[in-house]
């Protein structure tokens, strides 16, 4: 990328990411799906390894530990369980996903405008900021694409 294009590219991404983070921190609202889908993680952190007591208590002890819980356990162990922690962890994964999108696209194309369009399409998706498991799972998918495209 040329230097003026790269400055514009990173300033645009940084502006929209900072704008969304500041709005989320100023108006901290979580939809119920985010904490609901992480119910097994919080049960796992309490020591109930096969339960999902917060959201799926009626199902009993039938949950097994999944990759998602192992991936998120260190982050939710460090941060206190609060609305701000959900937002911060979500934005950590959003930032990692943006970096992975840039790495994947740079291997296949040198057109910085296409890179910007793909990153902005990801950033403006309604699923990106939903605090559901899609944001965490897409990180694993991007890593698999990046590893499989390694030359």
PDB file of C-alpha atoms in Angstrom, residues 1-97:
ATOM      1  CA  UNK A   1       0.000   0.000   0.000  1.00  0.00           C
ATOM      2  CA  UNK A   2       1.115   3.524  -0.643  1.00  0.00           C
ATOM      3  CA  UNK A   3       1.729   5.639   2.426  1.00  0.00           C
ATOM      4  CA  UNK A   4      -1.176   8.077   1.887  1.00  0.00           C
ATOM      5  CA  UNK A   5      -3.574   5.227   1.198  1.00  0.00           C
ATOM      6  CA  UNK A   6      -2.426   3.292   4.245  1.00  0.00           C
ATOM      7  CA  UNK A   7      -2.805   6.350   6.476  1.00  0.00           C
ATOM      8  CA  UNK A   8      -6.355   6.862   5.171  1.00  0.00           C
ATOM      9  CA  UNK A   9      -7.058   3.139   5.519  1.00  0.00           C
ATOM     10  CA  UNK A  10      -5.986   2.892   9.159  1.00  0.00           C
ATOM     11  CA  UNK A  11      -7.484   6.250  10.159  1.00  0.00           C
ATOM     12  CA  UNK A  12     -10.858   5.238   8.716  1.00  0.00           C
ATOM     13  CA  UNK A  13     -10.852   1.892  10.496  1.00  0.00           C
ATOM     14  CA  UNK A  14      -9.589   3.434  13.729  1.00  0.00           C
ATOM     15  CA  UNK A  15     -12.194   6.195  13.611  1.00  0.00           C
ATOM     16  CA  UNK A  16     -15.135   3.826  13.183  1.00  0.00           C
ATOM     17  CA  UNK A  17     -13.826   1.374  15.767  1.00  0.00           C
ATOM     18  CA  UNK A  18     -13.221   4.139  18.319  1.00  0.00           C
ATOM     19  CA  UNK A  19     -16.612   5.672  17.540  1.00  0.00           C
ATOM     20  CA  UNK A  20     -18.417   2.397  18.136  1.00  0.00           C
ATOM     21  CA  UNK A  21     -16.425   1.610  21.292  1.00  0.00           C
ATOM     22  CA  UNK A  22     -17.136   5.042  22.747  1.00  0.00           C
ATOM     23  CA  UNK A  23     -20.851   4.683  22.018  1.00  0.00           C
ATOM     24  CA  UNK A  24     -20.921   1.223  23.611  1.00  0.00           C
ATOM     25  CA  UNK A  25     -19.072   2.423  26.697  1.00  0.00           C
ATOM     26  CA  UNK A  26     -21.214   5.542  27.047  1.00  0.00           C
ATOM     27  CA  UNK A  27     -24.477   3.643  26.524  1.00  0.00           C
ATOM     28  CA  UNK A  28     -23.621   0.182  27.872  1.00  0.00           C
ATOM     29  CA  UNK A  29     -26.434  -1.976  26.583  1.00  0.00           C
ATOM     30  CA  UNK A  30     -26.163  -5.692  25.952  1.00  0.00           C
ATOM     31  CA  UNK A  31     -28.768  -7.752  24.274  1.00  0.00           C
ATOM     32  CA  UNK A  32     -29.708 -10.792  26.305  1.00  0.00           C
ATOM     33  CA  UNK A  33     -28.252 -13.217  23.764  1.00  0.00           C
ATOM     34  CA  UNK A  34     -24.643 -12.398  24.701  1.00  0.00           C
ATOM     35  CA  UNK A  35     -24.740 -13.405  28.376  1.00  0.00           C
ATOM     36  CA  UNK A  36     -27.283 -16.119  27.585  1.00  0.00           C
ATOM     37  CA  UNK A  37     -24.999 -17.905  25.115  1.00  0.00           C
ATOM     38  CA  UNK A  38     -22.081 -17.662  27.560  1.00  0.00           C
ATOM     39  CA  UNK A  39     -24.015 -19.379  30.326  1.00  0.00           C
ATOM     40  CA  UNK A  40     -21.909 -22.511  30.102  1.00  0.00           C
ATOM     41  CA  UNK A  41     -18.737 -20.440  30.394  1.00  0.00           C
ATOM     42  CA  UNK A  42     -19.891 -18.905  33.662  1.00  0.00           C
ATOM     43  CA  UNK A  43     -20.928 -22.317  34.987  1.00  0.00           C
ATOM     44  CA  UNK A  44     -17.496 -23.610  33.925  1.00  0.00           C
ATOM     45  CA  UNK A  45     -15.823 -20.778  35.839  1.00  0.00           C
ATOM     46  CA  UNK A  46     -17.830 -21.684  38.959  1.00  0.00           C
ATOM     47  CA  UNK A  47     -16.718 -25.304  38.738  1.00  0.00           C
ATOM     48  CA  UNK A  48     -19.915 -26.772  37.271  1.00  0.00           C
ATOM     49  CA  UNK A  49     -18.157 -28.266  34.270  1.00  0.00           C
ATOM     50  CA  UNK A  50     -21.182 -30.012  32.739  1.00  0.00           C
ATOM     51  CA  UNK A  51     -23.877 -27.464  33.531  1.00  0.00           C
ATOM     52  CA  UNK A  52     -25.278 -24.318  32.103  1.00  0.00           C
ATOM     53  CA  UNK A  53     -27.197 -23.167  35.133  1.00  0.00           C
ATOM     54  CA  UNK A  54     -27.733 -19.527  34.150  1.00  0.00           C
ATOM     55  CA  UNK A  55     -29.596 -20.155  30.914  1.00  0.00           C
ATOM     56  CA  UNK A  56     -30.301 -23.852  30.530  1.00  0.00           C
ATOM     57  CA  UNK A  57     -30.940 -25.111  34.039  1.00  0.00           C
ATOM     58  CA  UNK A  58     -33.845 -27.256  32.887  1.00  0.00           C
ATOM     59  CA  UNK A  59     -31.498 -29.363  30.727  1.00  0.00           C
ATOM     60  CA  UNK A  60     -29.483 -30.585  33.699  1.00  0.00           C
ATOM     61  CA  UNK A  61     -25.903 -31.856  33.545  1.00  0.00           C
ATOM     62  CA  UNK A  62     -25.511 -32.535  29.857  1.00  0.00           C
ATOM     63  CA  UNK A  63     -23.039 -29.884  28.699  1.00  0.00           C
ATOM     64  CA  UNK A  64     -19.465 -30.652  27.786  1.00  0.00           C
ATOM     65  CA  UNK A  65     -16.662 -28.131  27.708  1.00  0.00           C
ATOM     66  CA  UNK A  66     -16.311 -26.618  24.265  1.00  0.00           C
ATOM     67  CA  UNK A  67     -13.509 -24.738  22.544  1.00  0.00           C
ATOM     68  CA  UNK A  68     -15.391 -21.476  22.984  1.00  0.00           C
ATOM     69  CA  UNK A  69     -15.350 -21.749  26.767  1.00  0.00           C
ATOM     70  CA  UNK A  70     -11.641 -22.590  26.797  1.00  0.00           C
ATOM     71  CA  UNK A  71     -10.937 -19.654  24.481  1.00  0.00           C
ATOM     72  CA  UNK A  72     -12.913 -17.149  26.545  1.00  0.00           C
ATOM     73  CA  UNK A  73     -12.059 -18.425  30.019  1.00  0.00           C
ATOM     74  CA  UNK A  74      -8.822 -16.408  30.469  1.00  0.00           C
ATOM     75  CA  UNK A  75     -10.460 -13.157  29.363  1.00  0.00           C
ATOM     76  CA  UNK A  76     -13.498 -13.459  31.608  1.00  0.00           C
ATOM     77  CA  UNK A  77     -11.310 -14.676  34.459  1.00  0.00           C
ATOM     78  CA  UNK A  78      -9.185 -11.509  34.255  1.00  0.00           C
ATOM     79  CA  UNK A  79     -12.063  -9.046  33.860  1.00  0.00           C
ATOM     80  CA  UNK A  80     -14.870  -8.876  36.405  1.00  0.00           C
ATOM     81  CA  UNK A  81     -18.220 -10.113  35.156  1.00  0.00           C
ATOM     82  CA  UNK A  82     -19.982  -6.942  34.128  1.00  0.00           C
ATOM     83  CA  UNK A  83     -21.458  -5.223  31.110  1.00  0.00           C
ATOM     84  CA  UNK A  84     -18.182  -3.412  30.466  1.00  0.00           C
ATOM     85  CA  UNK A  85     -16.308  -6.749  30.477  1.00  0.00           C
ATOM     86  CA  UNK A  86     -18.640  -8.089  27.778  1.00  0.00           C
ATOM     87  CA  UNK A  87     -18.015  -4.983  25.680  1.00  0.00           C
ATOM     88  CA  UNK A  88     -14.212  -5.027  26.177  1.00  0.00           C
ATOM     89  CA  UNK A  89     -13.865  -8.735  25.359  1.00  0.00           C
ATOM     90  CA  UNK A  90     -16.092  -8.311  22.320  1.00  0.00           C
ATOM     91  CA  UNK A  91     -13.956  -5.414  21.064  1.00  0.00           C
ATOM     92  CA  UNK A  92     -10.768  -7.406  21.618  1.00  0.00           C
ATOM     93  CA  UNK A  93     -12.128 -10.052  19.273  1.00  0.00           C
ATOM     94  CA  UNK A  94     -13.426  -7.466  16.804  1.00  0.00           C
ATOM     95  CA  UNK A  95      -9.951  -5.919  16.620  1.00  0.00           C
ATOM     96  CA  UNK A  96      -8.319  -9.328  16.162  1.00  0.00           C
ATOM     97  CA  UNK A  97     -10.826 -10.152  13.425  1.00  0.00           C
TER      98      UNK A  97
END
